[in-house]
Amino acid sequence: MSSYRLPKGGLVDREAPLSFTFDGRPLRGFAGDTLASALLANGQMLVGRSFKYHRPRGILTAGAAEPNALVTVGSGGRTEPNTRATMQELYEGLEAQSQNRWPSLDFDIGALNGLLSPFLGAGFYYKTFMWPAPLWEKFYEPFIRKAAGLGKASYEADPDSYEKSWAHCDLLVIGAGPTGLAAALTAGRAGARVILVDEGVQPGGSLLFDTAMIDGKAAADFARAASAELQSMPNVRLMMRTTAFGWYDGNVFGAVERVQKHVRDPAPHLPVERLWRIVARHALLATGAEERPLVFGGNDRPGVMMASAMRAYLNRYRVAPGRATAIFTTDDSGYALARDLEAAHVDVVAIVDSRSSAGVDYRGKARLIREAVVCGTKGRKAISAIEVHRGGRTETIAVDALAMAGGFSPIIHLACHRGGKPAWSAEKAAFLAPDGLKGLDVAGAAAATTDLAACLAEGATRAKAIVTEFGLSCPPVVLPKVEGDEGRHTAKPLWSIPGVKGKAFVDFQNDVHLKDIGLAVREGYSHVELAKRYTTNGMATDQGKLSNVNAIGLIAKARGVSPVEVGTTTFRPFYTPVSFGALTGAHTGHHFQPVRKSPLHDWAKKHGAVFVETGLWYRSSWFPRTGERTWRESVDREVLNVRKNAGLCDVSMLGKIEISGRDAAEFLNRVYCNAFLKLPVGRARYGLMLREDGMIYDDGTTSRLEENRFFMTTTTAYAAGVMNHLEFCAQALWPELDVRLASITDQWAQMAIAGPKARTILQRIVDEDISDAAFPFLAAKEVSLFGGALHGCLFRISFSGELAYELAVPAGYGVSVADALMDAGKDHGIMPYGVETLSVLRIEKGHVTHNEINGTVVPADLGFGKMVSATKSDFIGKAMLQREGLAASDRPQLVGVMPLDPSQSFRSGAHVLATGAAATLENDQGYVTSSAYSPHLGSTIGLALVKNGSSRHGEEVMVWDGLHGESSPARLCNPVFFDPQNQRLHV
Amino acid sequence: MASLVPCPHCGQRPKEEFTIKGAALTRPAAGAEAADWFDYVYLRDNPRGAYEEYWHHTSGCRRWIVVTRDTVTHDVAASRDAADRARSEART
């Protein structure tokens, strides 16, 4: 016996049949079905295996809380594991696979775990896998990993796109059931900007399976009319298939819209999911209530279902649960189901009511057993009988379906996302949303309001109160007339059931059963948060939507206290799982982060550059030529050529900031540790910027182009940080200074022309005289190029130690100017060089970068002690730089280092030890910050930060690299390896 | 996931546009005692409740603002341009 589709009726479109497969078996359903309703219509009651014991499981709910019916939908990169069959719309060609079974759903080896269940109780892995410790990595962990989880993620890339969006409204209504529809209609008619979101396919919520009449219309028709009116209002946005999953600061709500999860072939121009951040002046939570399971033996057998879900399958999808149904109820809602089943000619065998009397007068054919409970079930892969316990006696009744109605828990998750704790109401027998929430109201069943007319009224009056607060005038609320509502009268919770036989599950998804809760309490884990971790109750994808309140009730009972003293675990976003795709949005693949290309990128590419990513930038690393087999061959050639002829290097990615204003010089004087006030117009100066703690922050050259206009350069890596820092200084520290800052990094293409022939080459395009007399070292000025065709800025600065210039031209002219310089230098041997060569050249000259400026060095450590102004009254870092420890003689100081044997080498990061000393932390003298092969010296050279290094030139040390197992005897030396007198700069 | 920071120039903007620097302390005068400098550079309160912080509207108007934020609820009670605050402090 199994579930089946009734011949007519319901909200499915029988004119639109759909075919789909489950574990490869072809099945049929209708448009309007969920995967769950279609499976039930095909008599497929067994849909999955449970997590721990691999017990056969069926469909328990008709909504978001489903713990059992988790399937894998789709294939390839579109594989979506752990999809709730109850939320997945059916579409033509849908492929679904059951999970957690091998080799098949019907015959599952893992079910043997059921035999081991005495050893798999709460906390078993804390006890079982304790020793011997060496087995952890080899055996226990792989075992647990293999057993853990349900569905398997795909290894293929997701072919679909996702996006993110913002929305703003006066009133956000969450849930389009009776309460939400009434609220949205009221606020919409008053002219408020309303957004109504609902996770379902069509508005209505419980109205879609309610048999009550509203204003003489069927409930579903009322919902349809309400939705049509809402859609006609320009100020109302109705967002279906959209789950509001979290409430965040600033009354921002997170929501995910499933735009194309209900089609086989998503349209490529649309995302499959859209992540919304909805900014609401006010929100109304109308999320309804969740029916609680009852904890009796075998309550997990396929065929056992929540009573409200059974009613939804029957009335909305016209799927009958079986041929002989029993109803186990603790409130009146079971009778509404009985009436609907009998009206559909589905036999109800028995109604088992835990109470002595009901609020409704049942006159149907079913046997009514009062003051009784279902204590156990029988059956293998589906239920075949129930065991009814009454007055100390147990009776077995044959059934093929069982509904359980354990009362309702308001769905208040979002109301608790910002730290509020739910409050237990003894009167309503439910946890209610915290009091005094700002910006959020709770109404309808979510506030434990039980009957339909009251929900409609509450939605309307709350909405009216909210929009009135906004100053809108609201037309009088006309409440619709409700007939035939069975209501959902508050049930007295039945936490524990007498005479339970077999495993009574509290948490279906995690296979936590009654005894586990008792064990946790006995073993000292009775605090609700501890019990959760110890038993895993309330974990995994459903986060205990069905199980938490029962677990709290059972813990309360075991401790002999009220649920109020147990309290709830913390509610956190997300309400239901949100895909990584939706959270990532468009930031994937080559959109993961922006790519910054220099204005000279194409010039470098044309010359065969090999690019390296540094941050977001693509920098030309070296320029290989035909016949060169290794990068070192290219770099050695480039290095030698710069020192012999000339080279051209793209330095556009250096940060550039224009600083202007009457107090620009004073401003610079305060942000640099060295003096800038008296820098003459037309001159550049190397500047050191400190942090307030006295350590060096960044370095660069700054040129005074006019009295009140400066051109600052920063390092590439710190360009953005320096800009933020300068803005902080200008705005928050010294707003009295007249200074303006503009980031101009992207406005200029900048190139270094370095080498003995640099002037000759450059003079061919620069109109002004740039002889040493007219344009000496550290000269900086705006120049005219190509006979006045273009203007640029020329700086006589040198990172390479050669006669060198940096020329900045408007970005768009970069490639043309570089081409012109290459042309002008053709007969002088000019070659492009990249950052590798730049690095060799600067290490040969002992110039520092952020390898050396590592956040722990002060100017004196790098030999810049004399640069620090002693006369300035204030600059950033001045006060803390005075600290005694920062002048200690054993501080790491910049020093050169070379291997004794030039055939040996070392790498950056290697540590410096006294010769013969053991490689221990105590013996550590410092480390190599930069290293390179110098073709001039025919040896590896390095810069290092070594204790008291500046006084140890000539000392033999050991350079030790534990990571690579290398060590080489070396000698400390002057960090300037090449032209220490700087003669080549001043030609 | 989300929250909004009120910028005195741009209005409510998503926090992703901002960079936070931390406590909005007043920089000691140049000749202040060493102890004042140590407090400014290293010592931070960790209050429960109202806290003044520097935020930079990095991906917006690029102004530094002083935000008064409740560390428990994250409610922002006030936000003002850092220059306005510095000027008013200089006057007092």
Coordinates of C-alpha atoms in Angstrom, one line a residue, chain A residues 398-786:
Chain A
A398 CA -2.9 -2.0 10.6
V399 CA -2.3 1.2 8.7
D400 CA -0.3 2.4 5.7
A401 CA 0.0 6.0 6.7
L402 CA 0.1 7.9 10.0
A403 CA -0.3 11.7 10.6
M404 CA 1.1 13.2 13.7
A405 CA -0.1 16.5 15.1
G406 CA 2.0 17.6 18.0
G407 CA 1.1 21.3 18.2
F408 CA 2.7 24.3 16.5
S409 CA 5.9 26.3 17.2
P410 CA 6.0 29.8 15.8
I411 CA 8.7 30.4 13.2
I412 CA 10.6 33.2 14.9
H413 CA 14.2 32.6 13.7
L414 CA 14.7 36.0 12.1
A415 CA 13.4 37.8 15.1
C416 CA 16.2 36.2 17.1
H417 CA 19.1 36.9 14.7
R418 CA 20.2 40.1 16.4
G419 CA 20.8 38.7 19.8
G420 CA 17.3 38.5 21.2
K421 CA 16.4 35.4 23.1
P422 CA 13.0 33.8 22.6
A423 CA 10.7 33.7 25.5
W424 CA 8.6 30.7 26.6
S425 CA 4.9 31.3 26.9
A426 CA 3.2 28.8 29.2
E427 CA -0.1 30.1 28.0
K428 CA 0.6 29.6 24.3
A429 CA 2.9 26.6 25.0
A430 CA 5.4 28.1 22.6
F431 CA 8.6 30.0 22.4
L432 CA 7.7 33.5 21.2
A433 CA 9.9 36.3 19.7
P434 CA 11.7 38.5 22.2
D435 CA 9.8 41.6 23.3
G436 CA 10.7 45.1 22.4
L437 CA 12.2 44.5 19.0
K438 CA 13.0 47.7 17.0
G439 CA 12.0 47.7 13.4
L440 CA 10.4 44.3 13.4
D441 CA 6.9 43.1 14.4
V442 CA 5.7 39.6 14.5
A443 CA 2.1 38.7 13.6
G444 CA -0.2 35.7 12.9
A445 CA 0.8 32.2 13.5
A446 CA 4.4 33.4 14.0
A447 CA 3.1 35.2 17.1
A448 CA 1.1 32.0 18.1
T449 CA -2.2 33.4 16.8
T450 CA -4.1 30.3 15.9
D451 CA -7.3 31.0 13.9
L452 CA -7.5 32.2 10.4
A453 CA -9.8 35.2 11.0
A454 CA -7.5 36.4 13.8
C455 CA -4.4 36.1 11.5
L456 CA -6.0 38.1 8.8
A457 CA -7.0 40.8 11.3
E458 CA -3.6 40.9 12.9
G459 CA -1.8 41.2 9.6
A460 CA -4.0 44.1 8.6
T461 CA -4.0 46.0 11.9
R462 CA -0.2 45.7 12.4
A463 CA 0.4 46.9 8.9
K464 CA -2.0 49.8 9.5
A465 CA -0.2 50.8 12.7
I466 CA 3.2 50.7 11.0
V467 CA 2.3 52.8 8.0
T468 CA 0.3 55.2 10.1
E469 CA 3.6 55.7 12.0
F470 CA 5.2 56.7 8.7
G471 CA 2.6 59.4 8.3
L472 CA 0.5 57.6 5.7
S473 CA -3.2 57.7 5.9
C474 CA -4.6 54.2 5.9
P475 CA -8.1 53.4 4.6
P476 CA -10.3 51.7 7.2
V477 CA -9.4 48.0 7.5
V478 CA -12.3 45.8 6.3
L479 CA -11.9 42.3 7.7
P480 CA -13.0 39.4 5.5
K481 CA -15.5 37.0 6.7
V482 CA -14.1 33.5 7.5
E483 CA -16.2 30.3 7.5
G484 CA -15.3 26.7 8.0
D485 CA -12.0 27.4 9.8
E486 CA -11.1 24.4 12.0
G487 CA -8.5 26.5 13.7
R488 CA -5.4 25.2 15.4
H489 CA -6.2 25.3 19.0
T490 CA -3.2 25.4 21.2
A491 CA -2.1 21.9 22.1
K492 CA -0.7 21.0 25.5
P493 CA 2.7 19.8 24.5
L494 CA 3.2 16.1 24.8
W495 CA 6.9 15.9 25.2
S496 CA 7.2 12.3 26.2
I497 CA 5.0 9.4 25.4
P498 CA 4.3 6.5 27.7
G499 CA 5.3 3.0 26.6
V500 CA 7.6 4.0 23.8
K501 CA 8.7 1.0 21.7
G502 CA 11.9 1.1 19.7
K503 CA 13.8 4.2 18.6
A504 CA 11.8 7.4 19.0
F505 CA 13.4 10.1 17.0
V506 CA 13.7 13.6 18.2
D507 CA 16.0 14.9 15.4
F508 CA 15.4 13.0 12.2
Q509 CA 18.3 14.5 10.2
N510 CA 20.9 13.6 12.8
D511 CA 19.4 10.4 14.0
V512 CA 19.1 11.7 17.6
H513 CA 16.6 9.7 19.5
L514 CA 14.9 9.9 22.9
K515 CA 17.6 7.9 24.7
D516 CA 20.3 10.2 23.5
I517 CA 18.7 13.1 25.1
G518 CA 18.4 11.2 28.4
L519 CA 22.0 10.1 28.1
A520 CA 23.2 13.7 27.5
V521 CA 21.4 14.9 30.6
R522 CA 22.7 11.9 32.7
E523 CA 26.3 12.6 31.6
G524 CA 26.1 16.2 32.6
Y525 CA 25.3 17.8 29.2
S526 CA 21.9 19.1 30.2
H527 CA 22.6 22.7 29.3
V528 CA 20.8 23.2 26.0
E529 CA 23.9 24.4 24.1
L530 CA 25.9 21.4 25.5
A531 CA 23.2 19.0 24.8
K532 CA 23.1 20.2 21.2
R533 CA 26.8 19.6 20.7
Y534 CA 26.8 16.3 22.6
T535 CA 23.9 14.7 20.8
T536 CA 24.1 16.8 17.5
N537 CA 20.4 17.6 18.0
G538 CA 19.5 20.6 15.9
M539 CA 22.6 20.6 13.7
A540 CA 23.1 20.1 10.0
T541 CA 21.1 21.6 7.1
D542 CA 17.7 21.8 8.9
Q543 CA 19.1 23.3 12.1
G544 CA 16.5 21.6 14.2
K545 CA 13.4 23.2 12.8
L546 CA 11.4 20.2 13.8
S547 CA 13.5 18.9 16.7
N548 CA 14.7 21.8 18.8
V549 CA 11.5 22.5 20.7
N550 CA 10.9 18.8 21.4
A551 CA 14.5 18.4 22.6
I552 CA 14.0 21.4 24.9
G553 CA 10.8 19.9 26.3
L554 CA 12.5 16.6 26.9
I555 CA 15.5 18.1 28.6
A556 CA 13.1 20.2 30.7
K557 CA 11.2 17.0 31.7
A558 CA 14.4 15.1 32.4
R559 CA 15.6 18.0 34.6
G560 CA 12.2 18.5 36.2
V561 CA 12.0 22.2 35.2
S562 CA 10.0 24.3 32.8
P563 CA 11.2 24.9 29.2
V564 CA 11.7 28.5 30.2
E565 CA 14.7 27.4 32.4
V566 CA 16.2 25.3 29.6
G567 CA 15.9 28.1 27.0
T568 CA 16.8 27.7 23.3
T569 CA 20.0 27.4 21.5
T570 CA 21.1 30.5 19.6
F571 CA 19.4 31.3 16.4
R572 CA 21.8 32.4 13.7
P573 CA 21.5 33.1 10.0
F574 CA 20.8 31.4 7.6
Y575 CA 17.3 30.3 8.1
T576 CA 17.7 27.7 5.4
P577 CA 21.0 26.9 3.5
V578 CA 22.2 29.5 1.1
S579 CA 24.4 28.4 -1.8
F580 CA 28.0 29.5 -2.0
G581 CA 27.1 30.6 -5.6
A582 CA 24.6 33.2 -4.3
L583 CA 27.0 34.5 -1.6
T584 CA 29.8 34.8 -4.2
G585 CA 27.6 36.5 -6.7
A586 CA 29.4 37.7 -9.8
H587 CA 32.8 37.6 -8.0
T588 CA 34.1 34.5 -9.5
G589 CA 36.5 33.4 -12.2
H590 CA 38.1 36.4 -13.9
H591 CA 35.6 38.7 -12.0
F592 CA 37.0 37.5 -8.7
Q593 CA 39.1 40.6 -8.4
P594 CA 39.9 43.5 -10.7
V595 CA 43.0 43.3 -12.9
R596 CA 45.1 46.4 -13.0
K597 CA 47.2 46.9 -16.1
S598 CA 49.7 49.7 -16.5
P599 CA 49.2 52.2 -19.3
L600 CA 52.4 50.6 -20.7
H601 CA 51.1 47.1 -20.5
D602 CA 50.7 46.8 -24.3
W603 CA 54.2 48.2 -24.8
A604 CA 55.7 45.6 -22.5
K605 CA 53.6 42.9 -24.1
K606 CA 54.9 43.9 -27.6
H607 CA 58.4 43.5 -26.3
G608 CA 57.7 40.0 -25.1
A609 CA 57.4 40.7 -21.4
V610 CA 56.7 37.9 -18.9
F611 CA 54.1 39.3 -16.5
V612 CA 53.9 38.7 -12.8
E613 CA 50.9 39.4 -10.6
T614 CA 51.7 41.8 -7.7
G615 CA 48.5 42.6 -5.9
L616 CA 46.1 43.5 -8.5
W617 CA 48.8 44.7 -10.9
Y618 CA 50.3 42.8 -13.8
R619 CA 54.0 43.9 -13.9
S620 CA 56.5 43.1 -16.6
S621 CA 58.9 40.7 -14.9
W622 CA 61.6 40.2 -17.6
F623 CA 61.8 40.4 -21.4
P624 CA 63.2 37.1 -22.7
R625 CA 65.0 37.1 -26.1
T626 CA 65.5 34.3 -28.6
G627 CA 68.1 31.8 -27.4
E628 CA 67.7 32.6 -23.7
R629 CA 66.9 29.4 -21.9
T630 CA 66.3 30.6 -18.3
W631 CA 64.9 33.7 -16.8
R632 CA 68.3 34.4 -15.2
E633 CA 69.9 34.6 -18.6
S634 CA 67.4 37.4 -19.6
V635 CA 67.8 39.2 -16.3
D636 CA 71.6 39.1 -16.3
R637 CA 71.6 40.6 -19.8
E638 CA 69.1 43.3 -18.8
V639 CA 71.2 44.2 -15.7
L640 CA 74.5 44.4 -17.6
N641 CA 72.9 46.4 -20.3
V642 CA 71.5 49.0 -17.9
R643 CA 74.9 49.5 -16.4
K644 CA 76.6 49.6 -19.8
N645 CA 74.0 51.3 -22.1
A646 CA 70.5 52.1 -21.0
G647 CA 67.2 50.4 -20.1
L648 CA 63.6 51.4 -20.0
C649 CA 61.4 50.1 -17.2
D650 CA 57.7 50.6 -16.6
V651 CA 57.2 52.1 -13.1
S652 CA 53.6 53.4 -13.7
M653 CA 52.3 51.3 -10.8
L654 CA 54.1 53.3 -8.2
G655 CA 51.5 55.2 -6.2
K656 CA 51.2 58.8 -7.2
I657 CA 49.5 61.5 -5.1
E658 CA 49.2 65.2 -6.0
I659 CA 49.3 67.4 -2.9
S660 CA 48.3 71.0 -3.2
G661 CA 47.2 73.9 -1.1
R662 CA 48.7 76.7 0.9
D663 CA 49.9 74.4 3.6
A664 CA 51.0 71.5 1.4
A665 CA 54.7 71.9 2.4
E666 CA 53.8 72.0 6.1
F667 CA 51.6 69.0 5.7
L668 CA 54.4 67.0 4.1
N669 CA 56.7 68.2 6.8
R670 CA 54.4 66.5 9.4
V671 CA 53.8 63.2 7.5
Y672 CA 57.4 62.6 6.6
C673 CA 60.1 62.2 9.3
N674 CA 62.6 64.2 7.3
A675 CA 62.3 67.9 6.4
F676 CA 60.2 69.1 3.5
L677 CA 59.3 72.6 4.4
K678 CA 62.3 74.1 2.5
L679 CA 62.4 71.8 -0.5
P680 CA 63.0 74.1 -3.4
V681 CA 60.6 74.3 -6.3
G682 CA 62.0 72.0 -9.1
R683 CA 63.6 69.5 -6.7
A684 CA 62.7 66.0 -5.6
R685 CA 63.5 64.5 -2.2
Y686 CA 63.5 61.0 -0.8
G687 CA 61.0 60.8 2.1
L688 CA 60.4 58.4 4.9
M689 CA 56.9 58.1 6.3
L690 CA 56.6 56.6 9.8
R691 CA 53.7 55.2 11.7
E692 CA 52.7 56.8 14.9
D693 CA 54.6 54.0 16.8
G694 CA 57.9 55.2 15.1
M695 CA 58.3 52.3 12.7
I696 CA 58.8 53.1 9.0
Y697 CA 55.5 52.9 7.1
D698 CA 56.5 53.7 3.5
D699 CA 59.0 55.5 1.4
G700 CA 59.2 57.3 -1.9
T701 CA 60.2 60.5 -3.6
T702 CA 58.2 63.7 -3.4
S703 CA 58.9 66.6 -5.8
R704 CA 57.9 70.3 -5.5
L705 CA 56.6 71.2 -8.9
E706 CA 55.2 74.6 -7.8
E707 CA 55.4 76.5 -4.5
N708 CA 52.1 74.9 -3.4
R709 CA 52.0 71.8 -5.5
F710 CA 53.8 68.5 -4.9
F711 CA 54.0 65.2 -6.7
M712 CA 54.4 62.3 -4.3
T713 CA 55.3 58.7 -5.1
T714 CA 54.6 55.8 -2.9
T715 CA 55.5 52.1 -3.2
T716 CA 53.2 50.0 -5.3
A717 CA 51.9 47.9 -2.5
Y718 CA 51.1 50.8 -0.1
A719 CA 49.7 53.2 -2.7
A720 CA 46.1 52.9 -1.4
G721 CA 47.1 52.7 2.3
V722 CA 49.2 55.9 2.0
M723 CA 46.4 57.8 0.4
N724 CA 44.0 56.7 3.2
H725 CA 46.6 57.7 5.8
L726 CA 47.2 61.1 4.3
E727 CA 43.5 61.7 4.2
F728 CA 43.3 60.8 7.8
C729 CA 46.0 63.2 8.7
A730 CA 44.5 66.0 6.6
Q731 CA 40.9 65.5 7.8
A732 CA 41.0 64.0 11.3
L733 CA 44.4 65.3 12.7
W734 CA 45.0 68.7 11.1
P735 CA 41.8 70.0 9.4
E736 CA 43.2 73.6 9.9
L737 CA 45.8 73.0 7.2
D738 CA 44.9 74.1 3.7
V739 CA 45.8 70.9 1.8
R740 CA 44.1 68.9 -1.0
L741 CA 45.0 65.4 -2.0
A742 CA 44.4 63.6 -5.3
S743 CA 45.3 60.1 -6.3
I744 CA 46.8 60.4 -9.7
T745 CA 48.3 56.9 -10.1
D746 CA 46.1 56.1 -13.0
Q747 CA 46.5 59.4 -14.7
W748 CA 50.2 59.0 -15.5
A749 CA 52.3 56.5 -17.4
Q750 CA 55.7 56.6 -15.8
M751 CA 58.9 55.1 -17.1
A752 CA 62.4 54.9 -15.7
I753 CA 65.2 55.5 -18.3
A754 CA 68.4 54.3 -16.6
G755 CA 72.0 53.8 -17.7
P756 CA 75.0 55.9 -18.9
K757 CA 73.3 56.7 -22.2
A758 CA 70.0 57.7 -20.6
R759 CA 70.5 61.4 -21.1
T760 CA 71.5 61.2 -24.7
I761 CA 68.5 59.1 -25.5
L762 CA 66.1 61.2 -23.4
Q763 CA 67.4 64.5 -24.8
R764 CA 66.1 63.4 -28.2
I765 CA 62.5 63.8 -27.1
V766 CA 62.8 66.4 -24.3
D767 CA 62.8 70.0 -25.5
E768 CA 64.5 71.5 -22.5
D769 CA 68.2 71.1 -21.7
I770 CA 68.7 68.2 -19.4
S771 CA 72.5 68.4 -19.1
D772 CA 73.9 67.7 -15.6
A773 CA 74.3 71.5 -15.1
A774 CA 70.8 72.4 -16.2
F775 CA 69.0 69.3 -14.7
P776 CA 71.2 67.9 -11.9
F777 CA 70.5 64.9 -9.7
L778 CA 67.2 65.2 -7.9
A779 CA 65.9 67.9 -10.3
A780 CA 62.2 67.6 -11.0
K781 CA 60.1 69.7 -13.3
E782 CA 57.4 69.8 -16.0
V783 CA 59.0 69.4 -19.4
S784 CA 57.9 69.9 -23.0
L785 CA 58.3 66.9 -25.3
F786 CA 58.5 66.4 -29.1

